[in-house]
Coordinates of C-alpha atoms and ligand atoms in Angstrom, one line a residue:
M791 CA 0.0 0.0 0.0
R792 CA 1.4 3.4 -1.0
I793 CA 0.3 6.2 1.3
M794 CA 0.9 9.9 0.8
V795 CA 1.3 11.5 4.2
T796 CA 1.3 15.3 4.1
G797 CA 2.9 17.3 6.9
G798 CA 4.9 14.2 7.9
L799 CA 7.8 16.3 9.3
G800 CA 5.6 17.9 11.9
F801 CA 4.6 16.6 15.4
I802 CA 1.7 14.2 14.6
G803 CA 2.5 13.5 11.0
S804 CA 6.0 12.3 11.9
Q805 CA 4.6 10.1 14.6
M806 CA 2.4 8.6 11.9
V807 CA 5.4 8.0 9.6
R808 CA 7.5 6.4 12.3
W809 CA 4.5 4.2 13.5
L810 CA 3.6 3.0 10.0
L811 CA 7.2 2.1 9.2
D812 CA 7.6 0.3 12.5
N813 CA 4.2 -1.5 12.5
E814 CA 3.0 -1.9 8.9
P815 CA 5.5 -3.7 6.7
D816 CA 3.3 -3.5 3.6
V817 CA 3.1 0.3 3.7
D818 CA 5.3 2.6 1.6
I819 CA 5.2 6.3 2.5
I820 CA 5.6 9.5 0.4
N821 CA 5.9 12.3 2.9
V822 CA 5.0 15.7 1.3
D823 CA 6.1 18.5 3.6
A824 CA 6.9 22.1 2.9
L825 CA 9.4 22.3 5.8
T826 CA 7.9 25.3 7.5
Y827 CA 9.2 26.4 10.9
A828 CA 7.2 23.5 12.3
G829 CA 8.6 20.8 10.0
N830 CA 11.8 19.1 11.0
P831 CA 13.7 16.3 9.2
A832 CA 15.2 15.3 12.6
N833 CA 11.7 14.0 13.5
V834 CA 12.2 11.1 11.1
A835 CA 16.0 11.0 11.0
D836 CA 16.2 7.3 11.9
Y837 CA 13.9 6.5 8.9
A838 CA 15.4 8.8 6.2
D839 CA 17.2 5.9 4.5
N840 CA 14.4 3.4 4.8
S841 CA 13.6 2.1 1.3
R842 CA 9.9 2.3 2.1
Y843 CA 10.1 6.1 2.8
Q844 CA 10.5 9.1 0.7
W845 CA 10.3 12.8 1.5
I846 CA 9.2 15.3 -1.2
H847 CA 9.8 19.0 -0.4
A848 CA 6.6 20.6 -1.7
S849 CA 3.7 22.7 -0.5
I850 CA 0.1 21.3 -0.6
A851 CA -1.0 24.8 -1.5
D852 CA 1.0 24.8 -4.8
R853 CA -0.7 22.7 -7.4
A854 CA 2.3 22.7 -9.8
Q855 CA 4.5 21.2 -7.0
M856 CA 1.9 18.7 -6.0
E857 CA 0.8 17.3 -9.3
P858 CA 4.0 15.3 -10.0
C859 CA 3.7 13.7 -6.6
F860 CA 0.3 12.2 -7.7
A861 CA 1.3 11.5 -11.3
D862 CA 4.5 9.6 -10.5
K863 CA 3.0 6.3 -9.3
P864 CA -0.5 5.3 -8.1
I865 CA -1.3 6.3 -4.5
D866 CA -3.7 4.2 -2.4
A867 CA -4.5 6.8 0.3
V868 CA -3.8 10.3 1.3
I869 CA -3.6 11.3 5.0
N870 CA -3.6 15.1 5.2
F871 CA -1.8 16.4 8.3
A872 CA -0.2 19.4 6.6
A873 CA -1.4 22.6 8.3
E874 CA -0.5 25.7 10.0
S875 CA -1.4 24.5 13.5
H876 CA -0.7 27.2 16.2
V877 CA -3.7 29.3 17.4
D878 CA -1.5 32.1 18.7
R879 CA 0.2 32.5 15.3
S880 CA -3.2 32.6 13.6
I881 CA -4.2 35.5 15.8
Q882 CA -1.1 37.4 14.4
S883 CA -2.1 36.6 10.8
G884 CA -4.6 34.2 9.4
V885 CA -3.2 34.4 5.8
P886 CA -0.9 31.4 5.9
F887 CA -3.6 29.4 7.6
V888 CA -6.1 30.0 4.8
A889 CA -3.4 29.3 2.2
T890 CA -2.3 25.9 3.6
N891 CA -5.3 24.7 5.6
V892 CA -8.1 25.7 3.1
L893 CA -6.5 26.1 -0.4
G894 CA -4.0 23.3 0.3
T895 CA -6.8 20.9 1.2
Q896 CA -8.8 21.8 -1.8
I897 CA -5.8 21.2 -4.1
L898 CA -5.2 17.8 -2.5
L899 CA -8.8 16.8 -2.9
E900 CA -8.9 17.7 -6.6
L901 CA -5.6 15.9 -7.3
A902 CA -6.8 12.9 -5.4
R903 CA -9.9 12.8 -7.6
T904 CA -8.0 13.3 -10.8
Y905 CA -5.6 10.5 -10.0
H906 CA -8.2 8.2 -8.6
V907 CA -6.8 7.9 -5.1
P908 CA -9.2 5.4 -3.4
R909 CA -9.4 7.1 0.0
F910 CA -8.7 10.6 1.4
L911 CA -8.3 11.0 5.2
H912 CA -8.4 14.5 6.4
V913 CA -7.0 15.2 9.9
S914 CA -9.1 17.8 11.6
T915 CA -9.5 19.1 15.2
D916 CA -12.0 19.5 18.1
E917 CA -11.5 23.3 17.7
V918 CA -13.9 23.4 14.8
Y919 CA -16.8 22.9 17.3
G920 CA -15.9 26.1 19.2
S921 CA -16.0 26.3 23.0
L922 CA -18.0 24.4 25.6
G923 CA -19.4 25.6 28.9
P924 CA -18.7 23.6 32.1
N925 CA -20.8 20.7 30.9
G926 CA -21.4 18.7 27.7
L927 CA -19.3 17.1 25.0
F928 CA -18.6 17.7 21.3
R929 CA -20.3 15.1 19.1
E930 CA -19.8 14.6 15.4
T931 CA -23.2 16.2 14.9
S932 CA -22.3 19.3 17.0
P933 CA -22.5 22.5 15.0
L934 CA -19.3 24.0 13.6
Q935 CA -18.6 27.2 15.6
P936 CA -14.9 27.9 15.2
N937 CA -13.5 30.9 17.0
S938 CA -9.9 31.5 16.1
P939 CA -8.6 32.1 12.5
Y940 CA -6.9 28.7 12.9
A941 CA -10.1 26.9 13.9
A942 CA -12.1 28.7 11.1
S943 CA -9.6 27.6 8.5
K944 CA -9.8 23.9 9.7
A945 CA -13.7 24.1 9.7
A946 CA -13.6 25.5 6.1
A947 CA -11.3 22.6 5.1
D948 CA -13.7 20.1 6.7
L949 CA -16.6 21.6 4.7
L950 CA -14.6 21.3 1.4
V951 CA -13.9 17.6 2.2
L952 CA -17.6 16.9 2.9
A953 CA -18.5 18.8 -0.3
A954 CA -16.2 16.5 -2.3
A955 CA -18.0 13.5 -0.9
R956 CA -21.4 14.9 -1.6
T957 CA -20.7 16.3 -5.1
Y958 CA -18.4 13.7 -6.5
Q959 CA -18.9 10.7 -4.3
Q960 CA -15.2 11.0 -3.4
D961 CA -14.2 8.5 -0.7
V962 CA -13.3 10.7 2.2
V963 CA -13.1 10.4 6.0
I964 CA -12.5 13.1 8.6
T965 CA -11.0 12.7 12.0
R966 CA -11.4 15.4 14.7
C967 CA -9.0 14.9 17.6
S968 CA -8.5 16.7 20.9
N969 CA -5.2 18.1 22.1
N970 CA -2.2 15.9 21.6
Y971 CA 1.0 15.6 23.6
G972 CA 4.1 13.5 23.3
P973 CA 7.6 13.6 21.9
Y974 CA 8.7 15.8 19.0
Q975 CA 6.0 18.5 19.6
F976 CA 7.2 22.0 18.6
P977 CA 8.0 24.0 21.8
E978 CA 5.5 26.7 21.1
K979 CA 2.6 24.5 22.3
L980 CA 1.7 24.4 26.0
I981 CA 3.3 21.2 27.2
P982 CA 6.6 21.2 25.4
L983 CA 6.9 25.0 26.1
F984 CA 6.5 24.5 29.8
V985 CA 8.7 21.4 30.0
T986 CA 11.6 23.0 28.0
N987 CA 11.2 26.4 29.8
G988 CA 11.3 24.4 33.1
I989 CA 14.6 22.7 32.1
E990 CA 16.0 26.1 31.0
G991 CA 15.0 27.8 34.2
Q992 CA 12.5 30.1 32.4
P993 CA 9.0 31.0 33.6
W994 CA 5.7 29.4 32.5
P995 CA 3.4 32.0 30.9
L996 CA -0.1 30.8 31.9
Y997 CA -2.9 32.6 30.0
G998 CA -5.7 34.4 31.8
D999 CA -7.0 32.6 34.9
G1000 CA -5.5 29.2 33.8
R1001 CA -8.9 27.5 34.1
N1002 CA -9.3 26.8 30.3
V1003 CA -9.8 23.1 29.8
R1004 CA -8.5 20.8 27.1
D1005 CA -9.0 17.0 26.6
W1006 CA -5.5 15.5 26.3
L1007 CA -4.5 12.4 24.2
H1008 CA -1.1 10.9 23.7
V1009 CA 0.0 11.3 20.0
E1010 CA 0.6 7.5 19.6
D1011 CA -3.1 6.9 20.5
H1012 CA -4.0 9.5 17.9
V1013 CA -2.1 7.8 15.0
R1014 CA -3.6 4.4 16.0
A1015 CA -7.0 6.0 15.7
I1016 CA -6.2 7.5 12.3
W1017 CA -5.0 4.1 11.0
A1018 CA -8.3 2.5 12.2
V1019 CA -10.4 5.1 10.4
L1020 CA -8.3 4.9 7.3
N1021 CA -8.8 1.2 7.1
S1022 CA -12.3 0.7 8.5
G1023 CA -14.1 4.0 8.8
K1024 CA -17.2 4.5 6.7
S1025 CA -16.9 6.7 3.6
G1026 CA -18.1 10.3 4.1
Q1027 CA -18.1 10.0 7.9
I1028 CA -16.5 12.1 10.7
Y1029 CA -14.9 10.4 13.7
N1030 CA -14.2 12.2 16.9
I1031 CA -11.0 11.1 18.8
G1032 CA -10.5 12.0 22.4
G1033 CA -8.6 11.0 25.5
H1034 CA -11.2 11.2 28.2
T1035 CA -8.6 13.3 30.0
E1036 CA -9.9 16.8 30.7
K1037 CA -7.5 19.0 32.5
S1038 CA -7.3 22.8 33.1
N1039 CA -4.1 24.5 32.2
W1040 CA -3.5 25.0 35.9
E1041 CA -3.7 21.3 36.5
I1042 CA -1.3 20.6 33.6
A1043 CA 1.2 23.1 35.2
E1044 CA 0.8 21.5 38.6
D1045 CA 1.4 18.0 37.1
L1046 CA 4.5 19.2 35.3
R1047 CA 5.7 21.0 38.4
A1048 CA 5.5 17.8 40.4
I1049 CA 7.4 15.8 37.8
L1050 CA 10.1 18.4 37.3
G1051 CA 10.3 19.3 41.0
L1052 CA 9.8 23.1 40.4
P1053 CA 8.5 25.8 42.8
A1054 CA 5.0 27.3 42.4
S1055 CA 6.8 30.6 41.4
V1056 CA 7.6 29.1 38.0
I1057 CA 3.9 29.7 37.0
V1058 CA 3.4 33.3 35.9
P1059 CA -0.1 34.5 34.9
V1060 CA 0.0 36.6 31.7
P1061 CA -2.7 38.3 29.7
D1062 CA -5.2 36.0 28.1
R1063 CA -5.2 34.8 24.5
L1064 CA -7.6 36.8 22.4
G1065 CA -10.9 34.9 22.0
H1066 CA -9.5 32.0 24.2
D1067 CA -11.9 29.0 24.0
R1068 CA -12.9 28.0 27.5
R1069 CA -13.3 24.2 27.3
Y1070 CA -13.0 21.4 24.7
A1071 CA -14.2 17.9 25.5
M1072 CA -14.9 15.0 23.1
D1073 CA -17.5 12.4 22.9
A1074 CA -15.5 9.6 21.1
Q1075 CA -18.1 6.8 21.4
K1076 CA -18.6 6.5 17.7
I1077 CA -15.0 5.4 16.9
T1078 CA -15.0 3.1 19.9
K1079 CA -18.3 1.5 19.0
E1080 CA -17.7 1.2 15.3
L1081 CA -14.0 0.6 15.1
G1082 CA -13.1 -0.7 18.6
W1083 CA -10.5 2.1 19.1
E1084 CA -9.8 3.3 22.7
P1085 CA -6.9 5.3 24.1
R1086 CA -4.3 3.0 25.6
I1087 CA -1.8 5.5 27.2
A1088 CA -3.0 6.8 30.6
W1089 CA -2.2 10.5 31.3
E1090 CA 0.1 9.7 34.3
D1091 CA 2.3 7.3 32.2
G1092 CA 2.1 9.4 29.0
I1093 CA 3.1 12.7 30.7
A1094 CA 5.9 11.1 32.7
S1095 CA 7.4 9.5 29.6
T1096 CA 6.9 12.7 27.6
V1097 CA 8.8 14.9 30.1
A1098 CA 11.6 12.2 30.2
W1099 CA 11.8 12.4 26.4
Y1100 CA 12.3 16.2 26.5
Q1101 CA 14.9 15.8 29.3
Q1102 CA 16.8 13.2 27.2
H1103 CA 16.5 15.1 23.9
E1104 CA 17.8 18.6 24.5
D1105 CA 19.7 18.3 21.2
W1106 CA 16.3 18.1 19.5
W1107 CA 14.6 21.1 21.1
R1108 CA 17.4 23.5 22.0
P1109 CA 18.1 24.5 18.3
L1110 CA 14.3 25.1 17.8
K1111 CA 14.2 27.7 20.5
T1112 CA 16.7 30.0 18.7
G1113 CA 16.6 32.2 15.7
A1114 CA 13.2 33.0 14.2
Y1115 CA 11.4 31.2 17.0
R1116 CA 13.2 33.3 19.6
E1117 CA 11.9 36.4 17.9
Y1118 CA 8.4 35.0 17.9
Y1119 CA 8.7 34.2 21.6
R1120 CA 9.9 37.7 22.4
Q1121 CA 6.9 39.1 20.5
Q1122 CA 4.5 36.9 22.3
Y1123 CA 5.8 37.0 25.9
G1124 CA 8.3 40.0 26.1
E1125 CA 11.9 40.0 27.1
S1126 CA 11.3 38.5 30.5
G1127 CA 8.9 35.9 29.1
T1128 CA 6.1 37.1 31.4
T1129 CA 4.9 40.4 30.0
R1130 CA 2.6 39.1 27.3
A1131 CA 0.2 41.9 26.2
P1132 CA -2.9 40.8 24.3
S1133 CA -2.4 43.7 21.9
A1134 CA 1.0 42.3 21.0
S1135 CA -0.8 39.7 18.9
R1136 CA -3.5 41.8 17.4
Ligands
NAD1965 P1 2.7 20.8 13.2 O1 2.6 22.3 13.1 O2 3.6 20.2 14.2 O3 3.2 20.2 11.8 C1 2.6 20.7 10.6 C2 3.5 20.1 9.5 O4 2.9 20.5 8.2 C3 4.9 20.6 9.5 O5 5.8 19.6 9.2 C4 4.9 21.7 8.3 O6 6.2 21.8 7.7 C5 3.9 21.0 7.4 N1 3.3 22.0 6.5 C6 2.8 23.3 6.8 N2 2.3 23.9 5.7 C7 2.5 23.0 4.7 C8 2.2 23.1 3.3 N3 1.7 24.2 2.7 N4 2.5 22.0 2.5 C9 3.1 20.9 3.1 N5 3.4 20.8 4.4 C10 3.1 21.8 5.2 O7 1.2 20.3 13.4 P2 0.7 19.0 14.3 O8 0.5 19.4 15.6 O9 1.5 17.8 13.9 O10 -0.8 18.9 13.6 C11 -0.9 18.1 12.4 C12 -2.4 18.1 12.0 O11 -3.2 17.6 13.1 C13 -2.9 19.5 11.7 O12 -3.8 19.4 10.6 C14 -3.7 19.9 12.9 O13 -4.7 20.8 12.6 C15 -4.2 18.6 13.4 N6 -4.5 18.5 14.9 C16 -3.5 18.8 15.8 C17 -3.7 18.6 17.1 C18 -2.6 18.9 18.2 O14 -2.9 18.9 19.4 N7 -1.4 19.2 17.8 C19 -4.9 18.1 17.6 C20 -5.9 17.8 16.6 C21 -5.7 18.0 15.3
TDX1966 O1 2.2 29.7 26.7 C1 1.0 29.2 26.7 N1 0.3 29.4 27.9 C2 -1.0 28.9 28.0 O2 -1.7 29.1 29.0 C3 0.5 28.5 25.6 C4 1.3 28.3 24.4 C5 -0.8 28.0 25.8 N2 -1.5 28.2 26.9 C6 -2.9 27.7 27.0 C7 -3.8 28.0 25.8 C8 -4.7 26.8 25.7 O3 -5.8 26.9 26.6 O4 -2.8 26.2 27.0 C9 -3.8 25.6 26.2 C10 -3.2 24.8 25.1 O5 -2.6 25.7 24.2 P1 -1.9 25.2 22.8 O6 -0.8 24.3 23.2 O7 -1.5 26.4 22.0 O8 -3.1 24.4 22.1 P2 -4.6 24.7 21.7 O9 -4.7 26.2 21.4 O10 -5.5 24.1 22.6 O11 -4.6 24.0 20.3 C11 -4.0 22.6 20.1 O12 -5.0 21.6 20.1 C12 -5.9 21.6 19.0 C13 -3.2 22.5 18.8 O13 -2.2 23.5 18.8 C14 -4.1 22.6 17.6 O14 -3.3 22.4 16.4 C15 -5.2 21.5 17.7 O15 -6.1 21.6 16.7

């Protein structure tokens, strides 16, 4: 089976690449990745010479670059991870988010149709559903109410994928997952940012009152779910994926403080993210009932092994926190790392 993985040099896509090469001997992978700031060949360095793996440096938003990737040899499935993925960056400017997440998805859908790719799996997110109050869960039938430019671009892409199913009977499936954590996550996201700042002796900028809630899932459980949906999901369907692990950002900080042995003073409240969604929580019964998928990695084990990974892989994350990222960080959080002004990201 020849699978095109897009965004396979990022956090989740690279986990998919490594997992497939380790566990599915009949799968060959073409990894199409534009190598943005979030893409990193080091994420698949151990697999770069594998005869079943190939990386093509191309943007999904550029049809001329993408067409040869489809024309070369038949592809059995596309798994579309490629995206601009960071909410705070989308608050600075939504333009790259629309280009990759919306236009890029449409270009992929059209090429997959032209070249008769039997199945297209689109990786989406819980953020398309908007924000919950203290109770309730997102279901696949919940309305789309995205709030950030990032979430709106992901919701737009989902609608294009569903339109392709309806209009052309294209075989598509959509997965919507909650917040992932694990190794190789770019240190702009909450957990790797706090862990690496903790190791460096830097403060933890906690937005607003720190009571915003996310539902956390280990990235390995996410890629197992994607594999189940790719193989057995019903055409045209959406599958929620969640970890049954709701935690406020305060609770995350407290768990990380306990593992790293840091004082309470490491947590520094900073001004809130604009339009900050209060709570995400997934009802993932459909994928469990239909496909038998369930999360396997308990939070306590997953977070301990994740922190250990960052402790053991300073060579991976230290270079990422320099250069252009350092500039972005200064813009977001100020020189001290604690003076974040909401207007800085307007
Ligand atoms: P990431 O930012 O770590 O990686 C994105 C990858 O896509 C990078 O390798 C980047 O180089 C590549 N890319 C960006 N623009 C591209 C383009 N135009 N053409 C080709 N490649 C391009 O993101 P991630 O956290 O691994 O997320 C992967 C997918 O999963 C995204 O679609 C995201 O919306 C979705 N998702 C993420 C989470 C999460 O918690 N991280 C949760 C649910 C869904
Ligand atoms: O410095 C920080 N301080 C802080 O309090 C950062 C970076 C984040 N936060 C808060 C904001 C959120 O409530 O932590 C929570 C998690 O933030 P992010 O790691 O930026 O993730 P989130 O905005 O929830 O989005 C993530 O999950 C859904 C991914 O980045 C998306 O790609 C995915 O779709």
